[in-house]
Structures are given as structure tokens and as C-alpha cells.
Amino acid sequence: MFNKKFLLFVILLTLVFSAGYTQTSLYKSPKKLFVITTKYFDIIFPQESTESANLLAQKADDMYLEICEKLDSSPYFRIPVVITPEIDTLNAYYTSFPYNRIVLYDTSPTASSLAVFSETLVNVFYHELVHAVSLQKKNSFFKFLSSVFGDSVSTSQMITLPTSFIEGVTVSFESAKNEGRLNDSYATHIITQAKLENKFPTWKEATGVRDVYPTGTLPYIFGGAFHYYIQNRFGMEKYVEFWEKANASVLSEALIFKKVYGYKLNEVWTDFENSISVPKINEVKSVSIDKSKKNIGRYFYLCSDDKNFYWYDKSKSSIFYSSFENFNSEKNYYQTKKLVRLDSSLTSMSLTSDSKYLVISQVDTNSEKNFVRLFNLQTKKLENQKFKNLRESCVVKLQDGIEYLAGIKTDSSKNYLIFYDLVTGQEKFCKEFDLHTQAFYPVDVKNGIVAYLKKEKMNWSIEVYNPILEKTFQFDLPKELIFNSLTPTFTENSVRLNFSCANKIPDGTLPRLGFVEFSSNEIFENLCQNKTDFSYSVTLQKDDISGGVYFP
């Protein structure tokens, strides 16, 4: 039985949280809103999110009942769901302050974030709904408190459980049907790499308190994998009991765990670590980009020509470059120079085939919308023109002799490949993808052809497209692979598309290098003649190297 002091503590804490709660506007300008009412939800949305709202309305009630059944809970509360297309970064949140609700950002995933579902918005909603059910799994006493003081009265959320447990249940549930982050080799790579380097975090380090790289990843991936492990090892009955006690106790997670499972949390965490398999590593010769360890950073979006290579360092919010000639063979490192400092909103970068520009994609920190700018490598300055509402992009010269910026545009959850005249900024060509298809990393492969990664539900491929001919061709690649990043290199007679690839279902292997090589001239000639029988070769790395291969 809870004493009066604890009851007063809960009430006061709830009032403090509720009083301090503020919410930014979900819509940047006045909009006409619509509501679809189901048995358990009120789905609120603007006109441009109609397709997403209709899809969600068909599945939301069944998802709610499924989660309640898994956690042996009852669907005793309704939940308003707000869909907004105003923000270009895919995300969502559940909150109980000051009442239960879910907010979904209606946009497409990026290749490196949440591209792990066949129906992205629906499955992101499922993740947030697991939060709602798990954190609101209350006994009659706490249901009474909630009816008086609000839904935010929850010991699991405010007192007993860290982020790794709160996110552990959601990530494990989202991954129960061969989708989700635990079924994505890029997402789970951090677990394998930690075991490989003998730097596996303790359960306390994985709770979310860590303030150095990789801060935000640990609670989701390690938490999700650990919860999946204990569900399978001890069964769901024990797991349900754990959540019942967590929502009706002021004990720590470790004490609740010992009381339910009969083992110390750190002992089971060690068993979990021992269950992780690691691959045999092929040793490779490596060089350093910087001679000083204190300057080592995080390298993203590598691109190069035959003279220089460029990358973005997230830890320094800057673009750096080095010449292949500036290699110090005695000390085994490249001398580097800072090109330009940008804020941390940079999301992709590519080099034009003539090495004149870096094409930089960013997110505006005020509007939270994507935009693309060009960095002139000759003048070492950013061009003034901004191409708004675009993600990854490239510069391509089409058969009409005009240079275009070809980029991925999002409109709610739909993707478009848009071609803008580089001089006038006018839109000239548009390729539309259906609701469950996304395109990533468009690159120029010459002859007026753009290549890009394509994801149709859970199936990945590489496709080429000529907007003037309105013709496409898809390379035949292994169906068990997923992809991340695409970069072209050129020889006199061929194009090589370099990519990072991994097995669709994690099997302990790491991301590897792959490339497809072909003649751009032959592709163009065959597209003109509606032929698809031209020659190309596919090469895949067979062995693992520590750290995996990203941005080749």
C-alpha cells in the first residue's frame, strides 16, 4: 500500500510536469483540419495528409488490440492522433502530458534513419502506440489517480524505468514481424561492433545517460535487442509481470527485474552480450586522415574525384578535404584542410561529375524543412540560391544541353525526383513514386541519366532514369541485400556505382562494399530503343572488415 507521502509526491510531480508543459505549433499556418474517428482513435490531419490518414485509420484499431493482447492490458482509453506534414524529418512522439496523444510527422524516411518498414508512417505509429499501452498499463489505484490528476501519473515513466527500458519494449515489438530496427543490419551493427571491439556497454551505460558518441543510439538498439532477448528467454508472461510491477512501484528497474526474473539484471545483461555472434574479420591496411588523435572526428558523406576527397565531420560541423598527393608515407596519414563550417543540420553531400560543386543538403533549423545549396569548389564559397524542400541531390546535364539539379522532394509521405534548371531554378521534370516507395541518393552517371537507390516496401534496388525519355532500368541485385549510400566513379569507357550493402536480416556480418559497373553510353542507347539486354557486372565484398563499409 502506498503511503500518503508518496501519493503527495506523485501528485506534486505530475502538477509540475503538466504546468511546465509547452508545445510548439504543429502547423506553420492556419489549416483546415479533418478528423477520422475509429473505435479507439480520433485521427486529426490536414488535406495533404489524407492518404496517410486513411491508411492509418484502416489499421490503427487492430494494432491497438494486438499490443494490448501482447501486454495483457485492456484498451481502456482513447487516443487522439495528430498528423502533420510540416516537418521534413521523419519522427513521432507519444506523450501523456497533460493527456495521452500521439503526433506523427508525415514525411519519408532517409536511407540512414527509419527506412526499416514496409509502411513507414503506420509502423512509426505502432512504435508510439506501444509506448502508450506499456506506460499506461495501470492497476485500479493508478487509473483512479489518472482520472483525477491526468494521464501523466505513471511511475514507470517518471520514476522506475530509464530510456533503454521505455524504448526497449517499443523497438522489440516493432521488430517482431521481420521489420523494424532489429531486422536491419545497419541499425544492429553497433551491437556487433561493440562486441567485436570488446567495448560492449553495461546495462547502465545503455540507459541513455551517456553523453558522448553514440549517445542517442544506445537506448533504442541495445535496449530493443535486450528486451527481445528476455522476451524469448523467459517468455511473455514474465515480461508482462515486469511491466505490471514497473507501473505500480517506486523500486528501481534493477530491483523490479530481480523480483520478477529471479536473476540480477547485470547477470542477464552479460548473458545477452554472450549471445551476440561476431564475424571473422579480414585485416586490411588503413591510413589516418589526421595525425593527431585529438582531432579524430566522425566522417560522413565521403566523395572524391581523381585528385581530392571530401567529407563532412559531424563532430566539428565542417567539411574537410585532402589531396591524394598530400599523403605522408612516413607517418601514414593525409594532411587535411577545412573547406567550410556548416551547422549540424547537414544531411547529405555529393560531388558533381565535373568537380565544380559540392551539392549539400541541409535542414533549416527554423522551418524544419529540407533545402539544397551548392558549394563552389573554385571560389570556395556557398552559392546564394537555395533549392527548397529538396533532400539528396546531384547536378546532371541532360540531352537538351541544360544543367539541372536533380533532387528528392517529399510531399507528406510521398517521394518525387524533381529536376530544376540550375540557372533559372524552374522545375522542368518530375518522376513520382507511390506511397510505399522511396528514392535515395540520386547521382549523375552522364548521358543525361540519373541513378538512385530505390526501396519498394522492404525490397531495395538500384535504378537508372532518363527524364527526357521517361525511361527507367533496374539492375538485378540480390534480393536479400539492403543498401546505404551511392557514389559514382568514372573511367574512360564505364561508370562504377559504389554502394554500401548489408544482409537484410542481421546475421552477425557487417556492412560491406559493392559496386555495379556498366557503360553509360550503352544504357542510353538501349533506353532509346526500349531494350534492357545490355551488359553490366556486379561485385560484392565477401569478407568483413572491422567497422564495416559506409559511404564508399
Coordinates of C-alpha atoms in Angstrom, one line a residue:
M1 CA 0.0 0.0 0.0
F2 CA 1.3 3.4 -0.9
N3 CA 1.7 5.9 2.0
K4 CA 0.5 9.4 2.0
K5 CA 3.9 11.0 1.4
F6 CA 4.4 9.0 -1.8
L7 CA 0.9 9.9 -3.0
L8 CA 1.6 13.6 -2.4
F9 CA 4.9 13.2 -4.2
V10 CA 3.2 11.7 -7.3
I11 CA 0.6 14.4 -7.4
L12 CA 3.0 17.3 -7.0
L13 CA 5.4 15.9 -9.6
T14 CA 2.5 15.5 -12.0
L15 CA 1.4 19.1 -11.5
V16 CA 5.0 20.3 -12.0
F17 CA 5.3 18.4 -15.3
S18 CA 1.9 19.5 -16.5
A19 CA 2.4 23.1 -15.6
G20 CA 5.7 23.2 -17.3
Y21 CA 4.4 21.6 -20.5
T22 CA 4.6 23.7 -23.6
Q23 CA 4.0 22.7 -27.2
T24 CA 5.2 24.3 -30.4
S25 CA 2.7 24.7 -33.2
L26 CA 2.3 21.6 -35.3
Y27 CA 1.1 23.7 -38.3
K28 CA 3.1 26.7 -39.5
S29 CA 0.0 28.4 -40.9
P30 CA -3.8 28.1 -40.4
K31 CA -5.1 24.9 -42.0
K32 CA -8.5 23.3 -42.4
L33 CA -8.3 20.1 -40.4
F34 CA -10.2 16.8 -40.8
V35 CA -11.0 14.0 -38.4
I36 CA -11.4 10.3 -38.9
T37 CA -13.0 8.7 -35.9
T38 CA -12.4 5.0 -35.2
K39 CA -13.3 2.9 -32.2
Y40 CA -10.2 4.0 -30.3
F41 CA -8.8 6.9 -32.1
D42 CA -9.5 10.4 -33.4
I43 CA -7.1 10.9 -36.3
I44 CA -6.6 14.6 -37.0
F45 CA -5.0 15.8 -40.2
P46 CA -4.8 18.4 -43.0
Q47 CA -5.9 17.8 -46.6
E48 CA -2.3 17.0 -47.8
S49 CA -2.1 14.1 -45.3
T50 CA -5.4 12.5 -46.4
E51 CA -3.8 9.4 -48.0
S52 CA -1.7 8.7 -44.9
A53 CA -4.7 9.3 -42.5
N54 CA -6.9 6.9 -44.5
L55 CA -4.2 4.2 -44.4
L56 CA -3.7 4.6 -40.7
A57 CA -7.4 4.6 -39.9
Q58 CA -7.7 1.1 -41.6
K59 CA -5.1 -0.4 -39.3
A60 CA -4.9 1.6 -36.0
D61 CA -7.6 -0.3 -34.0
D62 CA -6.2 -3.7 -34.8
M63 CA -2.7 -2.6 -33.8
Y64 CA -4.1 -1.3 -30.5
L65 CA -5.8 -4.6 -29.7
E66 CA -2.7 -6.6 -30.8
I67 CA -0.4 -4.6 -28.4
C68 CA -2.9 -4.9 -25.6
E69 CA -3.0 -8.6 -26.1
K70 CA 0.8 -8.9 -26.0
L71 CA 1.0 -6.9 -22.8
D72 CA -2.2 -8.4 -21.3
S73 CA -3.7 -5.0 -21.0
S74 CA -7.1 -3.6 -21.8
P75 CA -7.9 -0.9 -24.3
Y76 CA -9.4 1.3 -21.7
F77 CA -8.6 4.8 -23.2
R78 CA -9.0 6.6 -26.5
I79 CA -6.1 8.4 -28.1
P80 CA -6.1 11.5 -30.4
V81 CA -3.6 11.2 -33.2
V82 CA -2.3 14.3 -34.9
I83 CA -0.7 14.0 -38.4
T84 CA 1.4 17.0 -39.6
P85 CA 3.3 17.3 -42.9
E86 CA 5.0 20.5 -41.7
I87 CA 8.3 18.8 -40.7
D88 CA 10.6 17.1 -43.2
T89 CA 12.5 14.9 -40.7
L90 CA 10.6 11.7 -40.0
N91 CA 9.8 11.3 -36.4
A92 CA 6.9 10.9 -34.0
Y93 CA 6.2 11.1 -30.3
Y94 CA 3.8 9.9 -27.7
T95 CA 3.2 12.0 -24.6
S96 CA 0.9 11.8 -21.6
F97 CA 1.5 15.4 -20.7
P98 CA -1.1 16.7 -20.0
Y99 CA -3.1 13.9 -21.7
N100 CA -2.4 10.8 -23.9
R101 CA -1.8 11.6 -27.5
I102 CA 0.4 10.7 -30.5
V103 CA 1.9 13.1 -33.0
L104 CA 3.2 11.8 -36.4
Y105 CA 5.4 13.8 -38.8
D106 CA 4.1 12.8 -42.2
T107 CA 7.2 12.6 -44.4
S108 CA 9.5 10.0 -45.8
P109 CA 12.5 8.3 -44.1
T110 CA 16.1 8.8 -45.1
A111 CA 18.2 5.8 -46.0
S112 CA 20.1 6.1 -42.8
S113 CA 17.1 6.6 -40.5
L114 CA 13.9 4.5 -40.1
A115 CA 14.0 3.1 -43.7
V116 CA 13.2 -0.2 -42.0
F117 CA 9.4 -0.6 -42.6
S118 CA 7.2 -1.5 -45.5
E119 CA 4.6 1.1 -44.4
T120 CA 6.6 3.7 -42.7
L121 CA 4.1 6.0 -41.1
V122 CA 1.9 3.1 -39.9
N123 CA 4.8 1.3 -38.3
V124 CA 6.1 4.5 -36.7
F125 CA 2.7 4.9 -35.2
Y126 CA 2.8 1.3 -34.0
H127 CA 6.1 2.2 -32.1
E128 CA 4.4 5.2 -30.4
L129 CA 1.3 3.2 -29.6
V130 CA 3.5 0.6 -27.8
H131 CA 4.7 3.5 -25.6
A132 CA 1.1 4.4 -24.8
V133 CA 0.0 0.9 -23.9
S134 CA 3.1 0.0 -21.9
L135 CA 3.3 3.2 -19.9
Q136 CA -0.5 3.3 -19.3
K137 CA -0.7 -0.3 -18.1
K138 CA -2.0 0.7 -14.7
N139 CA -3.8 -1.0 -11.8
S140 CA -7.1 0.3 -10.5
F141 CA -5.4 2.6 -8.0
F142 CA -3.3 4.4 -10.6
K143 CA -6.2 4.5 -13.0
F144 CA -8.1 6.4 -10.3
L145 CA -5.1 8.8 -9.8
S146 CA -5.0 9.4 -13.6
S147 CA -8.7 10.2 -13.7
V148 CA -8.1 12.9 -11.1
F149 CA -4.7 14.3 -12.0
G150 CA -4.2 13.3 -15.6
D151 CA -2.7 10.5 -17.7
S152 CA 0.8 11.6 -16.8
V153 CA 0.6 9.8 -13.4
S154 CA 2.9 6.9 -14.3
T155 CA 5.6 5.6 -12.1
S156 CA 7.3 3.7 -14.9
Q157 CA 7.7 6.9 -16.9
M158 CA 8.6 9.3 -14.1
I159 CA 10.4 7.1 -11.6
T160 CA 11.3 3.5 -12.2
L161 CA 12.4 3.0 -15.8
P162 CA 15.2 4.5 -17.8
T163 CA 15.1 5.2 -21.6
S164 CA 16.5 1.8 -22.5
F165 CA 13.5 0.1 -21.0
I166 CA 10.9 2.6 -22.2
E167 CA 12.4 2.3 -25.8
G168 CA 13.3 -1.4 -25.4
V169 CA 9.7 -2.6 -25.4
T170 CA 8.8 -0.4 -28.5
V171 CA 11.8 -1.4 -30.6
S172 CA 11.4 -5.1 -29.7
F173 CA 7.7 -5.0 -30.6
E174 CA 8.3 -3.1 -33.9
S175 CA 10.8 -5.8 -34.9
A176 CA 8.6 -8.8 -34.1
K177 CA 7.4 -9.3 -37.8
N178 CA 10.7 -9.2 -39.7
E179 CA 10.7 -5.4 -40.0
G180 CA 12.0 -2.7 -37.7
R181 CA 15.4 -1.8 -36.4
L182 CA 16.3 -5.2 -35.0
N183 CA 15.9 -6.6 -38.5
D184 CA 18.2 -4.0 -40.1
S185 CA 21.9 -4.8 -40.3
Y186 CA 22.8 -1.1 -40.3
A187 CA 20.9 -0.5 -37.1
T188 CA 22.2 -3.5 -35.3
H189 CA 25.8 -3.0 -36.5
I190 CA 26.6 -1.0 -33.3
I191 CA 25.9 -4.1 -31.2
T192 CA 28.1 -6.4 -33.2
Q193 CA 30.9 -3.8 -33.4
A194 CA 30.8 -3.2 -29.6
K195 CA 31.2 -7.0 -29.0
L196 CA 33.9 -7.2 -31.7
E197 CA 35.9 -4.4 -30.0
N198 CA 35.3 -5.6 -26.5
K199 CA 33.6 -2.3 -25.7
F200 CA 30.1 -3.7 -25.0
P201 CA 28.3 -1.2 -22.8
T202 CA 27.0 -2.1 -19.4
W203 CA 23.2 -2.0 -18.9
K204 CA 23.7 1.2 -17.0
E205 CA 25.6 2.8 -19.9
A206 CA 22.9 1.8 -22.3
T207 CA 20.1 3.5 -20.3
G208 CA 20.6 6.9 -22.0
V209 CA 22.8 8.7 -19.5
R210 CA 25.9 8.5 -21.8
D211 CA 26.9 12.0 -23.1
V212 CA 29.5 11.0 -25.7
Y213 CA 29.2 9.3 -29.1
P214 CA 26.9 7.4 -29.8
T215 CA 24.6 9.0 -27.2
G216 CA 21.1 8.6 -28.7
T217 CA 21.5 5.2 -30.3
L218 CA 22.2 3.0 -27.3
P219 CA 18.8 3.0 -25.5
Y220 CA 17.0 2.2 -28.7
I221 CA 19.2 -0.5 -30.2
F222 CA 20.7 -2.1 -27.2
G223 CA 17.5 -1.7 -25.2
G224 CA 15.4 -3.2 -28.0
A225 CA 17.8 -6.1 -28.5
F226 CA 17.9 -6.8 -24.8
H227 CA 14.2 -6.8 -24.4
Y228 CA 13.8 -9.1 -27.4
Y229 CA 16.3 -11.4 -25.7
I230 CA 14.5 -11.6 -22.4
Q231 CA 11.1 -12.0 -24.1
N232 CA 12.4 -15.0 -25.9
R233 CA 14.4 -16.4 -23.0
F234 CA 11.9 -16.0 -20.2
G235 CA 8.6 -15.8 -22.1
M236 CA 6.0 -13.1 -22.4
E237 CA 4.2 -14.0 -19.1
K238 CA 7.2 -12.8 -17.1
Y239 CA 7.6 -9.8 -19.4
V240 CA 4.0 -8.8 -18.7
E241 CA 4.6 -9.2 -15.0
F242 CA 7.6 -6.9 -15.2
W243 CA 5.5 -4.1 -16.7
E244 CA 2.8 -4.6 -14.2
K245 CA 5.3 -4.1 -11.4
A246 CA 7.1 -1.2 -13.1
N247 CA 3.8 0.7 -13.4
A248 CA 2.9 0.1 -9.7
S249 CA 6.2 0.6 -7.9
V250 CA 8.8 3.1 -6.9
L251 CA 11.6 0.5 -6.9
S252 CA 14.5 0.8 -9.4
E253 CA 14.5 -1.2 -12.6
A254 CA 17.2 -3.5 -11.3
L255 CA 15.2 -4.4 -8.2
I256 CA 12.0 -5.0 -10.2
F257 CA 13.9 -7.1 -12.6
K258 CA 15.4 -9.3 -9.8
K259 CA 12.0 -9.6 -8.2
V260 CA 10.3 -10.8 -11.5
Y261 CA 13.0 -12.9 -13.1
G262 CA 14.9 -14.1 -10.1
Y263 CA 18.3 -13.0 -11.6
K264 CA 20.3 -9.9 -11.2
L265 CA 20.0 -7.5 -14.2
N266 CA 23.7 -7.3 -14.7
E267 CA 23.9 -11.1 -14.9
V268 CA 21.3 -11.4 -17.6
W269 CA 22.9 -8.5 -19.4
T270 CA 26.1 -10.5 -19.5
D271 CA 24.2 -13.5 -20.9
F272 CA 22.8 -11.2 -23.5
E273 CA 26.2 -10.0 -24.5
N274 CA 27.5 -13.5 -24.8
S275 CA 24.6 -14.4 -27.1
I276 CA 25.9 -11.9 -29.7
S277 CA 27.8 -13.5 -32.6
V278 CA 30.7 -11.7 -34.3
P279 CA 32.1 -12.3 -37.8
K280 CA 35.6 -13.3 -38.7
I281 CA 37.5 -10.1 -39.6
N282 CA 39.7 -9.6 -42.6
E283 CA 42.6 -7.4 -41.6
V284 CA 43.2 -4.5 -44.0
K285 CA 45.8 -1.8 -44.2
S286 CA 44.4 1.6 -43.1
V287 CA 45.7 5.1 -43.1
S288 CA 44.7 8.1 -40.9
I289 CA 43.1 11.3 -42.1
D290 CA 44.7 13.2 -39.3
K291 CA 47.9 12.6 -37.4
S292 CA 46.6 14.0 -34.1
K293 CA 44.2 11.7 -32.1
K294 CA 42.5 14.7 -30.5
N295 CA 41.3 15.8 -33.9
I296 CA 39.8 12.5 -34.9
G297 CA 36.1 13.0 -35.8
R298 CA 33.2 11.3 -37.4
Y299 CA 33.4 11.0 -41.2
F300 CA 30.3 11.2 -43.3
Y301 CA 29.3 11.5 -47.0
L302 CA 32.7 10.7 -48.5
C303 CA 33.1 11.7 -52.1
S304 CA 36.1 12.1 -54.4
D305 CA 37.5 12.7 -57.9
D306 CA 40.9 11.7 -59.2
K307 CA 42.7 14.4 -57.2
N308 CA 40.8 15.2 -54.0
F309 CA 38.5 13.6 -51.5
Y310 CA 35.9 15.4 -49.3
W311 CA 33.9 14.5 -46.2
Y312 CA 31.7 16.0 -43.6
D313 CA 32.8 15.8 -39.9
K314 CA 29.7 15.9 -37.7
S315 CA 31.8 16.4 -34.5
K316 CA 33.2 19.6 -36.0
S317 CA 30.2 20.7 -38.1
S318 CA 32.6 21.3 -41.0
I319 CA 33.5 20.0 -44.5
F320 CA 37.1 18.9 -44.9
Y321 CA 39.2 17.8 -47.9
S322 CA 42.6 16.4 -48.7
S323 CA 44.5 15.7 -51.9
F324 CA 45.7 12.2 -52.7
E325 CA 49.1 13.8 -53.3
N326 CA 49.2 15.0 -49.6
F327 CA 50.0 11.6 -48.1
N328 CA 52.7 11.4 -45.6
S329 CA 54.0 7.9 -46.2
E330 CA 56.4 8.1 -43.2
K331 CA 53.6 8.9 -40.7
N332 CA 50.8 7.1 -42.6
Y333 CA 48.3 10.0 -42.7
Y334 CA 46.8 12.5 -45.1
Q335 CA 47.2 16.2 -44.5
T336 CA 43.8 17.8 -44.4
K337 CA 42.2 21.3 -44.8
K338 CA 38.9 22.7 -43.6
L339 CA 36.8 23.8 -46.6
V340 CA 33.8 25.4 -44.8
R341 CA 32.0 25.3 -41.5
L342 CA 28.3 24.5 -41.6
D343 CA 25.8 23.8 -38.8
S344 CA 25.0 20.3 -37.7
S345 CA 21.9 20.1 -39.9
L346 CA 23.8 18.8 -43.0
T347 CA 22.1 15.5 -44.1
S348 CA 23.9 14.6 -47.3
M349 CA 26.7 15.7 -49.7
S350 CA 27.8 14.7 -53.2
L351 CA 30.4 15.9 -55.7
T352 CA 29.4 16.9 -59.3
S353 CA 30.9 14.8 -62.1
D354 CA 32.9 17.9 -63.3
S355 CA 34.2 18.5 -59.7
K356 CA 32.9 22.1 -59.8
Y357 CA 30.4 21.8 -57.0
L358 CA 29.7 20.0 -53.8
V359 CA 25.9 19.5 -53.6
I360 CA 24.9 20.0 -49.9
S361 CA 21.6 19.0 -48.4
Q362 CA 20.6 20.6 -45.1
V363 CA 17.6 21.1 -42.8
D364 CA 16.5 24.6 -41.9
T365 CA 16.6 24.8 -38.1
N366 CA 13.7 27.3 -38.1
S367 CA 11.2 25.8 -40.6
E368 CA 12.5 22.2 -40.2
K369 CA 12.3 21.9 -44.0
N370 CA 15.0 20.5 -46.3
F371 CA 16.9 22.6 -48.7
V372 CA 19.9 22.2 -51.1
R373 CA 22.8 24.5 -51.8
L374 CA 25.8 24.3 -54.0
F375 CA 29.4 24.9 -52.7
N376 CA 31.6 26.3 -55.5
L377 CA 34.9 24.5 -55.2
Q378 CA 36.6 27.1 -57.5
T379 CA 35.6 30.1 -55.5
K380 CA 35.4 28.2 -52.2
K381 CA 32.1 29.9 -51.4
L382 CA 28.5 28.8 -51.0
E383 CA 26.2 29.8 -53.8
N384 CA 23.3 32.1 -52.8
Q385 CA 20.5 30.1 -54.4
K386 CA 18.6 27.7 -52.2
F387 CA 16.5 24.9 -53.6
K388 CA 13.8 24.4 -51.0
N389 CA 12.1 21.2 -50.0
L390 CA 14.8 19.0 -51.5
R391 CA 16.9 16.2 -49.9
E392 CA 19.8 14.4 -51.5
S393 CA 20.5 15.9 -54.9
C394 CA 23.0 15.9 -57.8
V395 CA 23.8 18.0 -60.8
V396 CA 23.2 16.4 -64.2
K397 CA 23.4 17.7 -67.8
L398 CA 20.5 16.3 -70.0
Q399 CA 20.3 15.9 -73.7
D400 CA 18.9 19.4 -74.1
G401 CA 22.3 20.7 -73.1
I402 CA 20.9 22.3 -69.8
E403 CA 22.3 21.6 -66.4
Y404 CA 19.8 20.5 -63.8
L405 CA 19.7 20.0 -60.1
A406 CA 18.0 16.6 -59.6
G407 CA 16.8 16.0 -56.1
I408 CA 14.4 14.1 -53.9
K409 CA 11.4 16.1 -52.9
T410 CA 8.9 14.9 -50.2
D411 CA 5.3 15.8 -50.0
S412 CA 3.8 14.2 -46.9
S413 CA 4.9 10.6 -47.2
K414 CA 5.3 10.6 -51.0
N415 CA 8.6 10.9 -52.9
Y416 CA 9.4 12.7 -56.1
L417 CA 12.5 13.0 -58.2
I418 CA 12.5 16.7 -59.4
F419 CA 14.7 18.3 -62.0
Y420 CA 15.3 22.1 -61.6
D421 CA 17.0 24.3 -64.2
L422 CA 20.2 25.2 -62.4
V423 CA 20.2 28.7 -63.7
T424 CA 16.5 29.7 -63.6
G425 CA 15.5 27.5 -60.7
Q426 CA 12.4 26.4 -62.5
E427 CA 11.1 22.8 -62.2
K428 CA 11.2 21.1 -65.6
F429 CA 10.8 17.3 -65.0
C430 CA 9.2 15.2 -62.2
K431 CA 9.1 11.5 -61.5
E432 CA 6.5 10.5 -58.9
F433 CA 6.8 7.4 -56.7
D434 CA 3.9 5.7 -55.0
L435 CA 3.2 5.9 -51.2
H436 CA 5.4 3.0 -50.2
T437 CA 8.3 3.6 -52.5
Q438 CA 11.2 5.9 -51.6
A439 CA 14.3 7.0 -53.6
F440 CA 17.6 7.9 -52.1
Y441 CA 21.0 9.3 -53.2
P442 CA 20.4 10.4 -56.8
V443 CA 23.7 10.6 -58.7
D444 CA 24.7 11.7 -62.2
V445 CA 26.0 8.8 -64.4
K446 CA 26.3 11.0 -67.5
N447 CA 24.4 10.8 -70.8
G448 CA 21.5 12.5 -69.1
I449 CA 21.0 9.6 -66.8
V450 CA 20.5 9.6 -63.0
A451 CA 20.9 6.6 -60.8
Y452 CA 19.4 6.2 -57.3
L453 CA 18.7 3.7 -54.6
K454 CA 15.0 2.6 -54.6
K455 CA 13.1 1.0 -51.8
E456 CA 9.7 -0.5 -52.5
K457 CA 8.2 -1.6 -49.2
M458 CA 11.1 -3.8 -47.9
N459 CA 12.7 -4.5 -51.3
W460 CA 15.8 -2.5 -52.3
S461 CA 17.3 -2.0 -55.8
I462 CA 19.4 0.4 -57.9
E463 CA 17.5 2.1 -60.7
V464 CA 18.6 4.5 -63.5
Y465 CA 16.3 7.1 -65.1
N466 CA 16.3 9.4 -68.1
P467 CA 13.7 12.2 -67.6
I468 CA 13.6 13.3 -71.3
L469 CA 13.0 9.7 -72.5
E470 CA 10.9 9.0 -69.3
K471 CA 12.6 5.5 -69.3
T472 CA 14.0 3.5 -66.3
F473 CA 16.1 0.4 -65.9
Q474 CA 16.6 -1.6 -62.7
F475 CA 19.8 -3.6 -62.0
D476 CA 19.3 -7.2 -61.0
L477 CA 20.8 -7.4 -57.5
P478 CA 20.5 -9.9 -54.7
K479 CA 17.1 -9.5 -53.0
E480 CA 18.5 -10.3 -49.6
L481 CA 20.5 -7.1 -49.5
I482 CA 19.7 -3.6 -48.2
F483 CA 21.7 -0.5 -49.3
N484 CA 23.0 2.7 -47.9
S485 CA 24.8 5.4 -50.0
L486 CA 25.5 5.5 -53.7
T487 CA 28.6 7.2 -55.3
P488 CA 29.8 7.1 -58.9
T489 CA 33.3 6.8 -60.2
F490 CA 34.2 7.1 -63.9
T491 CA 36.7 5.6 -66.3
E492 CA 37.1 6.4 -70.0
N493 CA 34.6 3.8 -71.0
S494 CA 32.5 2.9 -68.0
V495 CA 30.7 4.0 -64.8
R496 CA 31.0 2.3 -61.5
L497 CA 28.3 2.8 -58.9
N498 CA 29.8 2.2 -55.4
F499 CA 27.4 1.4 -52.6
S500 CA 27.4 0.1 -49.0
C501 CA 25.3 -3.1 -48.6
A502 CA 24.3 -5.5 -45.8
N503 CA 22.2 -8.5 -45.4
K504 CA 18.5 -7.7 -44.9
I505 CA 18.2 -9.9 -41.8
P506 CA 21.1 -9.4 -39.4
D507 CA 23.4 -12.5 -39.2
G508 CA 26.4 -11.1 -37.5
T509 CA 28.1 -9.9 -40.7
L510 CA 28.9 -6.2 -41.2
P511 CA 28.1 -3.6 -43.9
R512 CA 30.2 -4.3 -47.0
L513 CA 31.3 -2.7 -50.2
G514 CA 29.6 -3.4 -53.5
F515 CA 29.6 -1.9 -57.0
V516 CA 27.9 -2.3 -60.3
E517 CA 29.8 -1.4 -63.4
F518 CA 28.4 -0.5 -66.8
S519 CA 28.6 1.7 -69.9
S520 CA 26.5 4.8 -69.7
N521 CA 26.5 5.1 -73.5
E522 CA 25.1 1.6 -73.8
I523 CA 22.4 2.3 -71.3
F524 CA 21.3 5.5 -73.1
E525 CA 21.2 3.8 -76.5
N526 CA 19.2 0.8 -75.2
L527 CA 16.7 3.1 -73.3
C528 CA 16.2 5.0 -76.6
Q529 CA 15.4 1.6 -78.3
N530 CA 13.4 0.2 -75.4
K531 CA 16.0 -2.5 -74.9
T532 CA 17.1 -3.9 -71.5
D533 CA 19.6 -6.6 -72.5
F534 CA 22.8 -4.6 -72.1
S535 CA 25.8 -5.9 -70.1
Y536 CA 26.8 -4.9 -66.6
S537 CA 28.7 -6.6 -63.8
V538 CA 28.0 -6.7 -60.0
T539 CA 30.8 -7.2 -57.5
L540 CA 30.2 -7.7 -53.8
Q541 CA 32.8 -7.8 -51.0
K542 CA 33.0 -11.3 -49.5
D543 CA 34.8 -10.7 -46.2
D544 CA 34.1 -8.4 -43.2
I545 CA 36.4 -5.6 -42.1
S546 CA 36.1 -4.1 -38.6
G547 CA 33.8 -1.0 -38.7
G548 CA 32.0 -2.1 -41.8
V549 CA 31.9 -0.1 -45.1
Y550 CA 30.0 3.2 -45.3
F551 CA 30.0 5.9 -48.0
P552 CA 32.4 4.1 -50.4

